[in-house]
PDB file of C-alpha atoms and ligand atoms in Angstrom:
ATOM      1  CA  MET A   2     -11.276   7.829   8.466  1.00 54.00           C
ATOM      2  CA  ASN A   3     -14.330   8.081  11.070  1.00 53.00           C
ATOM      3  CA  GLU A   4     -17.489   8.012   9.095  1.00 59.00           C
ATOM      4  CA  THR A   5     -20.291   8.628  10.733  1.00 66.00           C
ATOM      5  CA  GLN A   6     -23.699   7.351  10.052  1.00 77.00           C
ATOM      6  CA  LYS A   7     -26.545   9.648  10.291  1.00 88.00           C
ATOM      7  CA  LEU A   8     -30.037   9.005  10.788  1.00 92.00           C
ATOM      8  CA  PRO A   9     -32.753  10.036   7.896  1.00 93.00           C
ATOM      9  CA  ALA A  10     -34.183  13.195   8.944  1.00 94.00           C
ATOM     10  CA  VAL A  11     -37.435  13.385  10.606  1.00 95.00           C
ATOM     11  CA  ALA A  12     -40.410  13.353   8.089  1.00 95.00           C
ATOM     12  CA  GLN A  13     -38.030  12.019   5.638  1.00 95.00           C
ATOM     13  CA  ARG A  14     -39.193   8.811   3.361  1.00 95.00           C
ATOM     14  CA  ILE A  15     -36.964   5.734   3.553  1.00 94.00           C
ATOM     15  CA  CYS A  16     -37.241   2.309   1.935  1.00 94.00           C
ATOM     16  CA  LEU A  17     -37.500  -0.315   4.211  1.00 94.00           C
ATOM     17  CA  ASP A  18     -38.741  -3.904   4.561  1.00 94.00           C
ATOM     18  CA  CYS A  19     -42.389  -4.092   6.478  1.00 96.00           C
ATOM     19  CA  LYS A  20     -43.069  -7.359   8.043  1.00 93.00           C
ATOM     20  CA  LYS A  21     -46.743  -6.577   8.085  1.00 94.00           C
ATOM     21  CA  CYS A  22     -47.057  -6.089   4.321  1.00 96.00           C
ATOM     22  CA  GLY A  23     -44.428  -8.628   3.467  1.00 95.00           C
ATOM     23  CA  CYS A  24     -42.594  -6.459   1.210  1.00 95.00           C
ATOM     24  CA  GLU A  25     -40.553  -3.407   0.705  1.00 95.00           C
ATOM     25  CA  ARG A  26     -42.310  -0.247   1.706  1.00 95.00           C
ATOM     26  CA  TYR A  27     -41.822   3.568   2.031  1.00 96.00           C
ATOM     27  CA  PHE A  28     -41.262   4.494   5.367  1.00 96.00           C
ATOM     28  CA  THR A  29     -41.409   8.090   7.044  1.00 97.00           C
ATOM     29  CA  VAL A  30     -39.377   8.732  10.007  1.00 97.00           C
ATOM     30  CA  VAL A  31     -41.480  10.182  12.886  1.00 97.00           C
ATOM     31  CA  ALA A  32     -39.005  10.436  15.278  1.00 96.00           C
ATOM     32  CA  HIS A  33     -35.448   9.954  16.431  1.00 95.00           C
ATOM     33  CA  THR A  34     -35.202   7.741  19.404  1.00 94.00           C
ATOM     34  CA  THR A  35     -31.706   7.701  20.046  1.00 92.00           C
ATOM     35  CA  GLU A  36     -28.589   8.896  17.994  1.00 90.00           C
ATOM     36  CA  LYS A  37     -28.819   5.703  16.104  1.00 91.00           C
ATOM     37  CA  SER A  38     -32.340   4.578  15.952  1.00 94.00           C
ATOM     38  CA  ALA A  39     -35.706   6.306  14.922  1.00 96.00           C
ATOM     39  CA  LYS A  40     -39.276   5.607  14.718  1.00 97.00           C
ATOM     40  CA  VAL A  41     -40.456   4.944  11.532  1.00 97.00           C
ATOM     41  CA  GLU A  42     -44.069   4.349  10.083  1.00 97.00           C
ATOM     42  CA  CYS A  43     -45.167   2.298   6.993  1.00 97.00           C
ATOM     43  CA  GLU A  44     -46.887   4.262   4.542  1.00 96.00           C
ATOM     44  CA  VAL A  45     -49.257   1.448   3.620  1.00 96.00           C
ATOM     45  CA  CYS A  46     -50.383  -0.267   6.559  1.00 97.00           C
ATOM     46  CA  LYS A  47     -49.350   2.149   9.212  1.00 96.00           C
ATOM     47  CA  SER A  48     -47.251  -0.047  11.588  1.00 96.00           C
ATOM     48  CA  LYS A  49     -44.493   1.657  13.220  1.00 96.00           C
ATOM     49  CA  LYS A  50     -41.076   0.018  13.747  1.00 95.00           C
ATOM     50  CA  THR A  51     -37.668   1.154  15.122  1.00 95.00           C
ATOM     51  CA  TYR A  52     -35.078   1.903  12.332  1.00 94.00           C
ATOM     52  CA  LYS A  53     -31.443   1.105  13.478  1.00 91.00           C
ATOM     53  CA  LEU A  54     -28.581   2.186  11.781  1.00 87.00           C
ATOM     54  CA  PRO A  55     -26.084  -0.659  11.058  1.00 78.00           C
ATOM     55  CA  SER A  56     -23.481  -0.576  13.562  1.00 71.00           C
ATOM     56  CA  ALA A  57     -20.285   1.022  12.258  1.00 61.00           C
ATOM     57  CA  LYS A  58     -18.057  -1.698  11.612  1.00 62.00           C
ATOM     58  CA  LYS A  59     -14.600  -1.092   9.836  1.00 58.00           C
ATOM     59  CA  LYS A  60     -14.567  -2.980   6.778  1.00 55.00           C
ATOM     60  CA  THR A  61     -11.609  -3.190   4.575  1.00 54.00           C
ATOM     61  CA  GLY A  62     -13.299  -4.166   1.384  1.00 53.00           C
ATOM     62  CA  GLY A  63     -16.809  -2.446   0.299  1.00 52.00           C
ATOM     63  CA  LYS A  64     -18.299  -5.808   0.145  1.00 56.00           C
ATOM     64  CA  THR A  65     -21.831  -6.327   1.155  1.00 59.00           C
ATOM     65  CA  SER A  66     -23.495  -9.817   1.726  1.00 62.00           C
ATOM     66  CA  THR A  67     -24.318 -11.243  -1.837  1.00 61.00           C
ATOM     67  CA  PRO A  68     -28.023 -12.423  -2.769  1.00 60.00           C
ATOM     68  CA  ARG A  69     -28.498 -16.251  -2.995  1.00 64.00           C
ATOM     69  CA  ARG A  70     -27.129 -17.447  -6.152  1.00 72.00           C
ATOM     70  CA  SER A  71     -29.948 -19.737  -7.782  1.00 77.00           C
ATOM     71  CA  SER A  72     -32.854 -17.516  -7.262  1.00 78.00           C
ATOM     72  CA  VAL A  73     -30.809 -14.661  -8.845  1.00 78.00           C
ATOM     73  CA  ASP A  74     -30.114 -16.453 -11.831  1.00 85.00           C
ATOM     74  CA  LYS A  75     -33.932 -17.539 -12.007  1.00 91.00           C
ATOM     75  CA  HIS A  76     -34.662 -14.063 -11.342  1.00 93.00           C
ATOM     76  CA  ALA A  77     -32.186 -12.835 -14.029  1.00 93.00           C
ATOM     77  CA  GLN A  78     -33.846 -14.970 -16.641  1.00 93.00           C
ATOM     78  CA  LYS A  79     -37.446 -13.659 -16.043  1.00 95.00           C
ATOM     79  CA  TRP A  80     -36.182  -9.989 -16.002  1.00 96.00           C
ATOM     80  CA  THR A  81     -34.291 -10.332 -19.078  1.00 95.00           C
ATOM     81  CA  GLU A  82     -37.531 -11.882 -20.505  1.00 95.00           C
ATOM     82  CA  LEU A  83     -39.871  -8.983 -19.392  1.00 96.00           C
ATOM     83  CA  ARG A  84     -37.274  -6.258 -20.262  1.00 95.00           C
ATOM     84  CA  ASP A  85     -37.087  -7.618 -23.823  1.00 94.00           C
ATOM     85  CA  GLN A  86     -40.759  -8.023 -24.014  1.00 94.00           C
ATOM     86  CA  PHE A  87     -42.206  -4.765 -22.811  1.00 94.00           C
ATOM     87  CA  ALA A  88     -39.478  -2.129 -22.014  1.00 92.00           C
ATOM     88  CA  THR A  89     -39.453  -1.457 -25.719  1.00 90.00           C
ATOM     89  CA  GLY A  90     -41.615   1.607 -25.872  1.00 87.00           C
ATOM     90  CA  GLU A  91     -42.417   4.412 -23.600  1.00 90.00           C
ATOM     91  CA  VAL A  92     -41.214   3.999 -19.906  1.00 94.00           C
ATOM     92  CA  LYS A  93     -43.128   5.798 -17.452  1.00 94.00           C
ATOM     93  CA  PRO A  94     -41.242   7.606 -14.279  1.00 96.00           C
ATOM     94  CA  TYR A  95     -42.619   5.978 -11.060  1.00 96.00           C
ATOM     95  CA  SER A  96     -44.724   7.969  -8.889  1.00 95.00           C
ATOM     96  CA  MET A  97     -47.356   6.722  -6.600  1.00 94.00           C
ATOM     97  CA  ALA A  98     -49.731   9.200  -7.992  1.00 95.00           C
ATOM     98  CA  GLN A  99     -49.463   7.592 -11.447  1.00 94.00           C
ATOM     99  CA  ASP A 100     -51.933   4.844 -12.624  1.00 95.00           C
ATOM    100  CA  PHE A 101     -49.828   1.839 -14.122  1.00 96.00           C
ATOM    101  CA  ALA A 102     -51.035  -0.694 -16.397  1.00 95.00           C
ATOM    102  CA  LEU A 103     -50.091  -4.378 -16.494  1.00 96.00           C
ATOM    103  CA  ASN A 104     -46.650  -4.662 -18.499  1.00 96.00           C
ATOM    104  CA  ALA A 105     -46.018  -0.791 -18.393  1.00 96.00           C
ATOM    105  CA  ALA A 106     -42.226  -0.259 -17.967  1.00 97.00           C
ATOM    106  CA  ILE A 107     -41.438   2.011 -15.134  1.00 97.00           C
ATOM    107  CA  GLN A 108     -38.450   3.972 -14.029  1.00 96.00           C
ATOM    108  CA  HIS A 109     -38.070   4.167 -10.561  1.00 97.00           C
ATOM    109  CA  PRO A 110     -35.596   6.670  -9.038  1.00 95.00           C
ATOM    110  CA  LYS A 111     -33.876   4.110  -6.570  1.00 95.00           C
ATOM    111  CA  PHE A 112     -34.666   0.754  -8.197  1.00 96.00           C
ATOM    112  CA  GLY A 113     -34.305   1.852 -11.551  1.00 96.00           C
ATOM    113  CA  LEU A 114     -36.156   0.033 -14.652  1.00 97.00           C
ATOM    114  CA  GLY A 115     -39.094  -2.253 -13.919  1.00 97.00           C
ATOM    115  CA  ILE A 116     -41.756  -3.895 -15.478  1.00 97.00           C
ATOM    116  CA  VAL A 117     -45.498  -4.165 -14.104  1.00 97.00           C
ATOM    117  CA  THR A 118     -46.353  -7.818 -13.604  1.00 96.00           C
ATOM    118  CA  GLN A 119     -49.499  -7.436 -11.224  1.00 96.00           C
ATOM    119  CA  VAL A 120     -51.876  -4.885 -10.889  1.00 96.00           C
ATOM    120  CA  PHE A 121     -54.288  -4.947  -7.702  1.00 94.00           C
ATOM    121  CA  GLY A 122     -56.050  -1.944  -6.492  1.00 93.00           C
ATOM    122  CA  HIS A 123     -53.472   0.693  -5.270  1.00 95.00           C
ATOM    123  CA  MET A 124     -50.753  -1.682  -5.652  1.00 95.00           C
ATOM    124  CA  ILE A 125     -48.541  -2.983  -8.141  1.00 97.00           C
ATOM    125  CA  GLN A 126     -46.087  -5.718  -8.439  1.00 97.00           C
ATOM    126  CA  VAL A 127     -43.044  -4.831 -10.146  1.00 97.00           C
ATOM    127  CA  THR A 128     -40.141  -6.846 -11.564  1.00 97.00           C
ATOM    128  CA  PHE A 129     -36.891  -4.952 -11.295  1.00 96.00           C
ATOM    129  CA  GLU A 130     -33.336  -6.364 -12.321  1.00 94.00           C
ATOM    130  CA  ASP A 131     -32.469  -7.385  -8.926  1.00 93.00           C
ATOM    131  CA  VAL A 132     -35.704  -8.569  -7.333  1.00 94.00           C
ATOM    132  CA  ASP A 133     -39.726  -7.988  -7.369  1.00 95.00           C
ATOM    133  CA  ARG A 134     -41.082  -5.423  -5.509  1.00 97.00           C
ATOM    134  CA  SER A 135     -44.561  -4.432  -4.496  1.00 96.00           C
ATOM    135  CA  LEU A 136     -45.315  -0.385  -5.328  1.00 96.00           C
ATOM    136  CA  VAL A 137     -48.143   2.211  -4.404  1.00 96.00           C
ATOM    137  CA  HIS A 138     -49.802   3.526  -7.205  1.00 96.00           C
ATOM    138  CA  ARG A 139     -52.959   5.693  -8.010  1.00 93.00           C
ATOM    139  CA  ARG A 140     -52.353   7.410  -4.848  1.00 89.00           C
ATOM    140  CA  THR A 141     -53.453  10.936  -4.686  1.00 80.00           C
TER     141      THR A 141
HETATM  142 ZN1  LIG R 222     -46.598  -2.161   5.944  1.00 72.30          ZN
END
């Protein structure tokens, strides 16, 4: 088995951690620099960075690193409370153009169900089952 990893296509949007924003953002692929790395640009702060494909290591199990346990438990508790409280009615599909209110339940194509815990300008803080994420909204 020789699974070759491929870079995301130019102009494609991928989710990566932005150091400048301090959270996960959509990055647009600007150009491929090498076979294994690409230049990407944060959609929010426009900072550029290099995206590298994870080096192709041979692994027997499909295991990836597991997140720290204690924070996960705490988060799980918060998540369960939020979900039970607010995900009882309408769940809006996430889109950058949407306008989300506090405590709205959203369905994100990648992260799944989430609850809006903060709204500030064009950003919303959303608690998902795994972690909290900052997302863009009201973007036209
Ligand atoms: Zn950024």
